Coordinates of C-alpha atoms in Angstrom, one line a residue:
M1 CA 0.4 -14.3 12.4
I2 CA -0.3 -17.8 11.6
S3 CA -0.6 -19.8 8.3
K4 CA -3.8 -21.1 7.1
N5 CA -3.4 -23.3 3.9
G6 CA 0.0 -21.7 3.4
T7 CA -1.4 -18.1 3.3
P8 CA -0.4 -15.7 6.0
F9 CA -3.3 -15.0 8.6
C10 CA -3.7 -12.2 11.0
E11 CA -5.2 -13.6 14.1
K12 CA -6.0 -10.1 15.6
F13 CA -8.2 -9.0 12.6
Q14 CA -9.3 -12.7 11.5
D15 CA -8.2 -11.9 7.9
Y16 CA -5.5 -12.9 5.5
Y17 CA -2.7 -10.7 4.6
F18 CA -3.0 -11.4 1.0
S19 CA -4.8 -13.9 -1.4
K20 CA -3.4 -17.3 -2.1
H21 CA -4.2 -16.5 -5.8
D22 CA -1.0 -14.9 -7.1
P23 CA -0.5 -12.1 -4.5
V24 CA 2.2 -10.3 -6.4
G25 CA 0.2 -10.3 -9.7
E26 CA -2.7 -8.9 -7.5
S27 CA -0.6 -6.2 -6.0
K28 CA 0.6 -5.0 -9.3
Y29 CA -2.9 -5.3 -10.9
V30 CA -4.7 -3.5 -8.1
F31 CA -2.2 -0.9 -6.9
I32 CA 0.4 -0.3 -9.6
D33 CA -1.9 -0.6 -12.7
G34 CA -5.0 0.9 -10.7
N35 CA -3.0 4.0 -9.9
R36 CA -1.7 4.3 -13.6
L37 CA 1.9 4.2 -12.4
P38 CA 3.3 2.4 -15.6
D39 CA 2.5 5.6 -17.6
R40 CA 3.2 8.1 -14.9
I41 CA 6.8 7.1 -14.1
L42 CA 7.5 8.1 -17.5
V43 CA 6.3 11.6 -17.4
E44 CA 6.2 12.7 -13.7
K45 CA 9.4 13.9 -12.0
T46 CA 8.2 12.8 -8.5
I47 CA 5.5 10.6 -7.2
H48 CA 4.6 10.3 -3.5
I49 CA 2.6 7.3 -2.5
A50 CA 0.6 6.9 0.6
E51 CA -0.2 3.2 1.7
T52 CA -2.6 2.8 4.6
G53 CA -1.0 -0.4 5.8
F54 CA 2.4 -1.7 5.2
G55 CA 1.7 -5.4 6.7
L56 CA 4.2 -7.9 5.3
G57 CA 5.5 -5.4 2.5
R58 CA 3.9 -7.1 -0.4
N59 CA 3.0 -4.0 -2.1
F60 CA 6.3 -2.1 -1.5
F61 CA 8.4 -5.0 -2.6
T62 CA 6.1 -5.7 -5.6
L63 CA 6.8 -2.1 -6.5
V64 CA 10.6 -2.7 -6.0
S65 CA 10.6 -5.9 -8.3
W66 CA 8.6 -4.1 -10.8
L67 CA 10.6 -0.8 -10.9
K68 CA 13.8 -2.9 -11.4
K69 CA 12.3 -4.1 -14.7
N70 CA 10.8 -1.1 -16.0
P71 CA 12.4 2.4 -17.0
N72 CA 12.0 4.9 -14.2
G73 CA 11.8 8.5 -14.8
A74 CA 10.1 9.5 -11.8
S75 CA 11.4 9.5 -8.1
I76 CA 9.0 7.6 -6.2
H77 CA 8.7 8.1 -2.2
F78 CA 6.6 5.4 -0.5
H79 CA 5.0 6.3 2.6
S80 CA 3.4 3.6 4.8
V81 CA 2.1 3.0 8.4
D82 CA 1.6 -0.2 10.5
K83 CA 0.1 0.0 14.0
Y84 CA 0.5 -3.8 14.6
P85 CA 3.8 -4.7 12.7
P86 CA 4.5 -8.3 12.2
D87 CA 8.0 -9.4 13.5
P88 CA 11.0 -9.8 11.1
E89 CA 10.8 -13.5 10.7
Q90 CA 7.0 -13.3 9.7
I91 CA 7.9 -10.9 7.1
R92 CA 10.9 -12.9 5.8
Q93 CA 8.9 -16.1 5.5
A94 CA 6.1 -14.4 3.6
L95 CA 8.3 -12.5 1.1
K96 CA 10.2 -15.8 0.6
Q97 CA 6.7 -17.6 -0.1
I98 CA 5.9 -15.1 -2.8
N99 CA 9.3 -14.7 -4.3
L100 CA 10.2 -11.3 -3.1
L101 CA 12.9 -12.0 -0.7
H102 CA 15.4 -10.1 -2.9
E103 CA 18.5 -8.1 -1.8
E104 CA 16.3 -4.9 -1.2
A105 CA 13.9 -6.8 1.2
E106 CA 17.1 -8.1 2.9
E107 CA 18.3 -4.7 3.3
F108 CA 14.9 -3.5 4.7
L109 CA 15.0 -6.4 7.2
S110 CA 18.3 -5.5 8.6
K111 CA 16.9 -2.1 9.5
Y112 CA 13.5 -3.4 10.5
D113 CA 13.1 -3.1 14.4
P114 CA 9.6 -1.8 15.5
Q115 CA 10.3 -2.7 19.1
N116 CA 13.0 -0.3 19.4
H117 CA 12.4 2.2 16.6
K118 CA 9.2 4.3 15.6
Q119 CA 10.1 4.3 11.9
I120 CA 12.4 3.0 9.0
S121 CA 13.8 5.1 6.1
L122 CA 15.2 3.1 3.2
S123 CA 16.7 4.7 0.0
L124 CA 17.1 2.6 -3.0
H125 CA 19.2 4.7 -5.4
K126 CA 19.4 2.5 -8.4
I127 CA 15.5 2.6 -8.8
K128 CA 14.9 6.1 -7.5
L129 CA 12.7 4.7 -4.7
T130 CA 12.6 5.6 -0.9
L131 CA 10.4 4.2 1.9
N132 CA 9.2 6.1 4.9
L133 CA 7.4 3.5 7.3
H134 CA 6.0 4.6 10.5
F135 CA 4.7 2.1 13.3
A136 CA 1.8 4.2 14.1
D137 CA -2.0 4.5 13.7
V138 CA -3.2 5.0 10.1
M139 CA -4.6 8.5 11.1
T140 CA -1.0 9.7 11.3
L141 CA -0.2 9.0 7.8
P142 CA -1.1 12.4 6.1
S143 CA 1.1 14.0 8.6
I144 CA 4.4 11.9 8.1
V145 CA 5.3 13.7 4.8
E146 CA 5.5 17.4 3.9
A147 CA 5.0 16.9 0.3
P148 CA 1.4 16.3 -1.2
F149 CA 0.5 12.6 -2.2
N150 CA 0.0 11.7 -5.7
A151 CA -1.2 8.3 -5.2
I152 CA -2.9 6.3 -2.6
F153 CA -2.8 2.5 -1.9
L154 CA -6.0 1.7 0.2
D155 CA -4.7 -1.6 1.7
G156 CA -6.1 -2.9 4.9
F157 CA -8.0 -5.8 6.3
T158 CA -11.6 -6.3 5.1
P159 CA -13.5 -3.1 6.0
S160 CA -16.0 -5.2 8.2
L161 CA -13.3 -6.4 10.3
N162 CA -11.1 -3.4 10.6
A163 CA -13.2 -0.3 10.1
E164 CA -10.5 2.0 11.4
M165 CA -8.8 1.8 8.1
W166 CA -11.5 2.9 6.0
K167 CA -13.4 5.6 7.9
D168 CA -14.5 8.9 6.4
E169 CA -12.1 10.9 8.7
L170 CA -9.1 9.1 7.1
F171 CA -10.3 9.8 3.6
D172 CA -10.9 13.5 4.4
K173 CA -7.3 13.9 5.9
L174 CA -5.8 12.0 2.9
V175 CA -7.7 14.4 0.5
E176 CA -6.3 17.3 2.6
S177 CA -2.8 16.1 2.1
S178 CA -3.1 15.3 -1.6
A179 CA -1.9 16.9 -4.7
D180 CA -4.4 17.9 -7.5
N181 CA -5.4 14.7 -9.5
V182 CA -4.4 12.2 -6.9
T183 CA -5.3 8.8 -7.7
F184 CA -6.4 5.8 -5.5
A185 CA -6.8 2.1 -5.8
T186 CA -8.2 -0.6 -3.6
Y187 CA -9.1 -4.2 -3.8
S188 CA -12.4 -3.4 -1.9
A189 CA -15.5 -3.0 -3.8
S190 CA -17.6 -2.4 -0.6
S191 CA -20.6 -0.1 -1.0
E192 CA -19.6 1.7 2.1
V193 CA -16.1 2.2 1.0
R194 CA -17.3 3.4 -2.4
K195 CA -19.8 5.9 -0.7
S196 CA -17.1 7.2 1.5
L197 CA -14.6 7.9 -1.2
S198 CA -17.2 9.7 -3.3
R199 CA -18.4 11.7 -0.4
A200 CA -14.7 12.8 0.1
G201 CA -14.7 14.0 -3.3
F202 CA -13.1 11.2 -5.4
L203 CA -14.3 10.1 -8.8
V204 CA -14.7 6.4 -8.1
E205 CA -14.6 3.7 -10.9
K206 CA -15.4 0.1 -10.4
R207 CA -13.3 -2.4 -12.5
P208 CA -12.8 -6.0 -12.7
G209 CA -10.8 -7.3 -9.7
F210 CA -7.9 -9.6 -10.1
Y211 CA -9.5 -12.6 -8.5
K212 CA -12.4 -10.9 -7.0
R213 CA -15.5 -9.7 -9.1
E214 CA -14.8 -5.9 -8.7
M215 CA -12.2 -3.4 -7.3
L216 CA -12.3 0.4 -7.1
C217 CA -10.0 3.0 -8.4
G218 CA -10.3 6.7 -9.2
Y219 CA -9.0 10.1 -8.9
L220 CA -9.8 13.5 -7.3
K221 CA -9.4 16.8 -9.0
K222 CA -8.8 19.6 -6.3
F223 CA -8.6 22.5 -8.5
N224 CA -10.5 23.5 -11.8

């Protein structure tokens, strides 16, 4: 990872980890609001979230910061994967840059060792949030948890640069491992992503993006 214009950049995929335009605000808008979590944490007992790319941890630690400020009735389990994990110092510097280097992030970094461990588990009891992070291919995501997913964060590098994160087979497996009325959200508004999600059974909605023109969100009703 290198920095271009102060924004973390992945050389492997030639893409930015996140936008320079308020990356924390974008994460909340796209993933937290896009999956209707502000309403759902008040009424649902348990929410399992699947994220397709952990990266620098922006989405997870945005969720941590948001939960610390909001009443949380639900117990949230966050499941994520990363095949090419950054090193700890890269994560530390990125989180510091966007003001997410809080005590929970420090606790995470104390356990973060992708060179020697295949996964990390983290329990943040005060905010009823657990993390299950595997350093593995995205196709393993549906199999890392026994409970069905209730919400999906589709977050990977741009589809044209990292097609593996957006292929039909992944969407099919996520559907198989999802609960009824599972929601999804993504910053991408690619027509190919939209068509693939629709083919997998999702009802897809385009909405204004945070700094982009459009984003996608929606849900899938598995049972009538």
